Amino acid sequence: MLASVTVIGNMGKDVEVRNTSAGARVASFSLAVSRYEKGGKKTMWVNVVCWDEKKIDLLQSYTSKGSKLYVRGDLSIREYNAKDGSTKTATEVVIGKFGGELGLLDRKSESDTGPAKTSQDSGDDIPF
């Protein structure tokens, strides 16, 4: 069976990375996913969990609160015991170690692109 989810949204806060008792790293963050309906703009918060080391490094290096991301992963619904003893349900999009996708959708600002190249900078002209 397949329960794949694709979302595009903005990070609600910086990514949180922690180590499990087995020594693996796991990252978690939430995305604000907005859509427009007849009554106006509706925002839904989607929790994302990432187990892929390379994607975790990417998240730590290039994202922060407000970053726009594309995420594709497996839908996970799990139950856990809260501190007060009650049973809670968590719905998450999970990017596994060998599956799922993560894309950075923010545009680079002019300060990130470096100096503009001039015709003198390119010594190798490639004819097309």
PDB file of C-alpha atoms in Angstrom:
ATOM      1  CA  MET A   1       0.000   0.000   0.000  1.00  0.00           C
ATOM      2  CA  LEU A   2       1.090   3.549  -0.627  1.00  0.00           C
ATOM      3  CA  ALA A   3       0.303   6.684   1.335  1.00  0.00           C
ATOM      4  CA  SER A   4       2.489   9.346  -0.227  1.00  0.00           C
ATOM      5  CA  VAL A   5       2.012  13.046   0.490  1.00  0.00           C
ATOM      6  CA  THR A   6       3.336  16.104  -1.349  1.00  0.00           C
ATOM      7  CA  VAL A   7       3.237  19.555   0.248  1.00  0.00           C
ATOM      8  CA  ILE A   8       4.709  22.981  -0.437  1.00  0.00           C
ATOM      9  CA  GLY A   9       4.877  25.464   2.399  1.00  0.00           C
ATOM     10  CA  ASN A  10       6.921  27.746   4.612  1.00  0.00           C
ATOM     11  CA  MET A  11       8.801  26.559   7.686  1.00  0.00           C
ATOM     12  CA  GLY A  12       7.148  27.695  10.910  1.00  0.00           C
ATOM     13  CA  LYS A  13      10.420  27.634  12.848  1.00  0.00           C
ATOM     14  CA  ASP A  14      14.009  26.474  12.439  1.00  0.00           C
ATOM     15  CA  VAL A  15      14.575  22.744  12.016  1.00  0.00           C
ATOM     16  CA  GLU A  16      15.105  20.757  15.218  1.00  0.00           C
ATOM     17  CA  VAL A  17      17.688  17.948  15.020  1.00  0.00           C
ATOM     18  CA  ARG A  18      18.152  15.365  17.740  1.00  0.00           C
ATOM     19  CA  ASN A  19      19.925  12.044  18.194  1.00  0.00           C
ATOM     20  CA  THR A  20      17.952   8.889  18.935  1.00  0.00           C
ATOM     21  CA  SER A  21      19.007   6.349  21.554  1.00  0.00           C
ATOM     22  CA  ALA A  22      20.232   4.166  18.658  1.00  0.00           C
ATOM     23  CA  GLY A  23      22.577   6.958  17.522  1.00  0.00           C
ATOM     24  CA  ALA A  24      20.644   8.041  14.420  1.00  0.00           C
ATOM     25  CA  ARG A  25      19.871  11.690  13.715  1.00  0.00           C
ATOM     26  CA  VAL A  26      16.316  12.810  13.074  1.00  0.00           C
ATOM     27  CA  ALA A  27      15.078  16.256  12.037  1.00  0.00           C
ATOM     28  CA  SER A  28      11.625  17.675  12.593  1.00  0.00           C
ATOM     29  CA  PHE A  29       9.921  20.850  11.467  1.00  0.00           C
ATOM     30  CA  SER A  30       6.489  22.147  10.557  1.00  0.00           C
ATOM     31  CA  LEU A  31       5.277  23.671   7.311  1.00  0.00           C
ATOM     32  CA  ALA A  32       2.516  26.240   6.952  1.00  0.00           C
ATOM     33  CA  VAL A  33       0.555  25.166   3.881  1.00  0.00           C
ATOM     34  CA  SER A  34      -1.921  27.770   2.664  1.00  0.00           C
ATOM     35  CA  ARG A  35      -4.755  27.542   0.197  1.00  0.00           C
ATOM     36  CA  TYR A  36      -7.416  29.961  -0.867  1.00  0.00           C
ATOM     37  CA  GLU A  37     -11.074  29.092  -0.492  1.00  0.00           C
ATOM     38  CA  LYS A  38     -14.289  30.973  -0.892  1.00  0.00           C
ATOM     39  CA  GLY A  39     -14.062  32.290   2.687  1.00  0.00           C
ATOM     40  CA  GLY A  40     -10.455  33.444   2.290  1.00  0.00           C
ATOM     41  CA  LYS A  41      -7.020  32.055   3.020  1.00  0.00           C
ATOM     42  CA  LYS A  42      -6.813  28.855   5.082  1.00  0.00           C
ATOM     43  CA  THR A  43      -3.519  27.704   6.614  1.00  0.00           C
ATOM     44  CA  MET A  44      -2.848  24.132   7.681  1.00  0.00           C
ATOM     45  CA  TRP A  45       0.224  23.108   9.703  1.00  0.00           C
ATOM     46  CA  VAL A  46       1.963  19.932   8.544  1.00  0.00           C
ATOM     47  CA  ASN A  47       4.558  18.200  10.727  1.00  0.00           C
ATOM     48  CA  VAL A  48       7.542  16.715   8.859  1.00  0.00           C
ATOM     49  CA  VAL A  49      10.086  14.191  10.137  1.00  0.00           C
ATOM     50  CA  CYS A  50      13.300  13.507   8.196  1.00  0.00           C
ATOM     51  CA  TRP A  51      15.593  10.492   8.715  1.00  0.00           C
ATOM     52  CA  ASP A  52      17.877  11.052   5.692  1.00  0.00           C
ATOM     53  CA  GLU A  53      21.349  12.262   6.789  1.00  0.00           C
ATOM     54  CA  LYS A  54      22.056  14.268   3.632  1.00  0.00           C
ATOM     55  CA  LYS A  55      18.686  15.983   3.753  1.00  0.00           C
ATOM     56  CA  ILE A  56      19.211  16.780   7.433  1.00  0.00           C
ATOM     57  CA  ASP A  57      22.532  18.434   6.564  1.00  0.00           C
ATOM     58  CA  LEU A  58      20.783  20.410   3.802  1.00  0.00           C
ATOM     59  CA  LEU A  59      18.060  21.542   6.205  1.00  0.00           C
ATOM     60  CA  GLN A  60      20.590  22.669   8.815  1.00  0.00           C
ATOM     61  CA  SER A  61      22.784  24.513   6.316  1.00  0.00           C
ATOM     62  CA  TYR A  62      20.283  26.220   4.030  1.00  0.00           C
ATOM     63  CA  THR A  63      16.931  26.638   5.777  1.00  0.00           C
ATOM     64  CA  SER A  64      15.468  28.699   8.587  1.00  0.00           C
ATOM     65  CA  LYS A  65      12.079  29.910   9.759  1.00  0.00           C
ATOM     66  CA  GLY A  66      10.122  31.114   6.714  1.00  0.00           C
ATOM     67  CA  SER A  67      12.035  29.043   4.132  1.00  0.00           C
ATOM     68  CA  LYS A  68       9.808  27.719   1.365  1.00  0.00           C
ATOM     69  CA  LEU A  69      10.108  23.948   0.871  1.00  0.00           C
ATOM     70  CA  TYR A  70       8.766  21.176  -1.329  1.00  0.00           C
ATOM     71  CA  VAL A  71       8.357  17.915   0.620  1.00  0.00           C
ATOM     72  CA  ARG A  72       7.261  14.488  -0.563  1.00  0.00           C
ATOM     73  CA  GLY A  73       7.130  11.628   1.909  1.00  0.00           C
ATOM     74  CA  ASP A  74       5.042   8.896   3.474  1.00  0.00           C
ATOM     75  CA  LEU A  75       1.987   9.704   5.549  1.00  0.00           C
ATOM     76  CA  SER A  76       2.371   8.444   9.110  1.00  0.00           C
ATOM     77  CA  ILE A  77      -0.304   8.398  11.791  1.00  0.00           C
ATOM     78  CA  ARG A  78       0.931   7.243  15.186  1.00  0.00           C
ATOM     79  CA  GLU A  79      -0.267   7.248  18.754  1.00  0.00           C
ATOM     80  CA  TYR A  80       1.817   8.221  21.768  1.00  0.00           C
ATOM     81  CA  ASN A  81       1.318   8.807  25.484  1.00  0.00           C
ATOM     82  CA  ALA A  82       1.397  12.445  26.550  1.00  0.00           C
ATOM     83  CA  LYS A  83       2.960  13.617  29.822  1.00  0.00           C
ATOM     84  CA  ASP A  84      -0.500  13.813  31.402  1.00  0.00           C
ATOM     85  CA  GLY A  85      -1.092  10.111  30.620  1.00  0.00           C
ATOM     86  CA  SER A  86      -3.563  10.671  27.806  1.00  0.00           C
ATOM     87  CA  THR A  87      -3.192   9.065  24.389  1.00  0.00           C
ATOM     88  CA  LYS A  88      -2.501  11.498  21.539  1.00  0.00           C
ATOM     89  CA  THR A  89      -2.392  11.033  17.780  1.00  0.00           C
ATOM     90  CA  ALA A  90       0.343  12.533  15.592  1.00  0.00           C
ATOM     91  CA  THR A  91       0.000  12.881  11.825  1.00  0.00           C
ATOM     92  CA  GLU A  92       3.305  13.447  10.027  1.00  0.00           C
ATOM     93  CA  VAL A  93       4.961  13.382   6.642  1.00  0.00           C
ATOM     94  CA  VAL A  94       8.037  11.153   6.929  1.00  0.00           C
ATOM     95  CA  ILE A  95      11.079  11.475   4.683  1.00  0.00           C
ATOM     96  CA  GLY A  96      12.808   8.126   5.099  1.00  0.00           C
ATOM     97  CA  LYS A  97      16.468   7.230   4.718  1.00  0.00           C
ATOM     98  CA  PHE A  98      15.913   5.880   1.211  1.00  0.00           C
ATOM     99  CA  GLY A  99      12.792   7.658   0.020  1.00  0.00           C
ATOM    100  CA  GLY A 100      11.060  10.951  -0.080  1.00  0.00           C
ATOM    101  CA  GLU A 101      12.094  14.259  -1.539  1.00  0.00           C
ATOM    102  CA  LEU A 102      13.037  17.662  -0.221  1.00  0.00           C
ATOM    103  CA  GLY A 103      13.406  20.760  -2.373  1.00  0.00           C
ATOM    104  CA  LEU A 104      14.419  24.298  -1.477  1.00  0.00           C
ATOM    105  CA  LEU A 105      12.128  26.748  -3.267  1.00  0.00           C
ATOM    106  CA  ASP A 106      13.459  30.083  -2.009  1.00  0.00           C
ATOM    107  CA  ARG A 107      15.057  32.319  -4.586  1.00  0.00           C
ATOM    108  CA  LYS A 108      18.589  33.454  -3.939  1.00  0.00           C
ATOM    109  CA  SER A 109      18.885  37.077  -3.014  1.00  0.00           C
ATOM    110  CA  GLU A 110      21.278  39.249  -5.007  1.00  0.00           C
ATOM    111  CA  SER A 111      23.740  39.211  -2.129  1.00  0.00           C
ATOM    112  CA  ASP A 112      23.889  35.381  -2.338  1.00  0.00           C
ATOM    113  CA  THR A 113      24.705  35.221  -6.034  1.00  0.00           C
ATOM    114  CA  GLY A 114      28.099  36.876  -5.790  1.00  0.00           C
ATOM    115  CA  PRO A 115      29.475  39.472  -8.192  1.00  0.00           C
ATOM    116  CA  ALA A 116      27.979  39.654 -11.641  1.00  0.00           C
ATOM    117  CA  LYS A 117      30.147  38.223 -14.396  1.00  0.00           C
ATOM    118  CA  THR A 118      31.293  40.471 -17.154  1.00  0.00           C
ATOM    119  CA  SER A 119      32.303  39.423 -20.647  1.00  0.00           C
ATOM    120  CA  GLN A 120      35.948  39.700 -19.557  1.00  0.00           C
ATOM    121  CA  ASP A 121      35.409  37.050 -16.879  1.00  0.00           C
ATOM    122  CA  SER A 122      34.532  34.314 -19.347  1.00  0.00           C
ATOM    123  CA  GLY A 123      37.604  33.294 -21.279  1.00  0.00           C
ATOM    124  CA  ASP A 124      36.066  30.106 -22.638  1.00  0.00           C
ATOM    125  CA  ASP A 125      33.331  30.869 -25.147  1.00  0.00           C
ATOM    126  CA  ILE A 126      31.254  27.861 -26.059  1.00  0.00           C
ATOM    127  CA  PRO A 127      29.688  28.119 -29.514  1.00  0.00           C
ATOM    128  CA  PHE A 128      26.095  26.927 -29.892  1.00  0.00           C
TER     129      PHE A 128
END
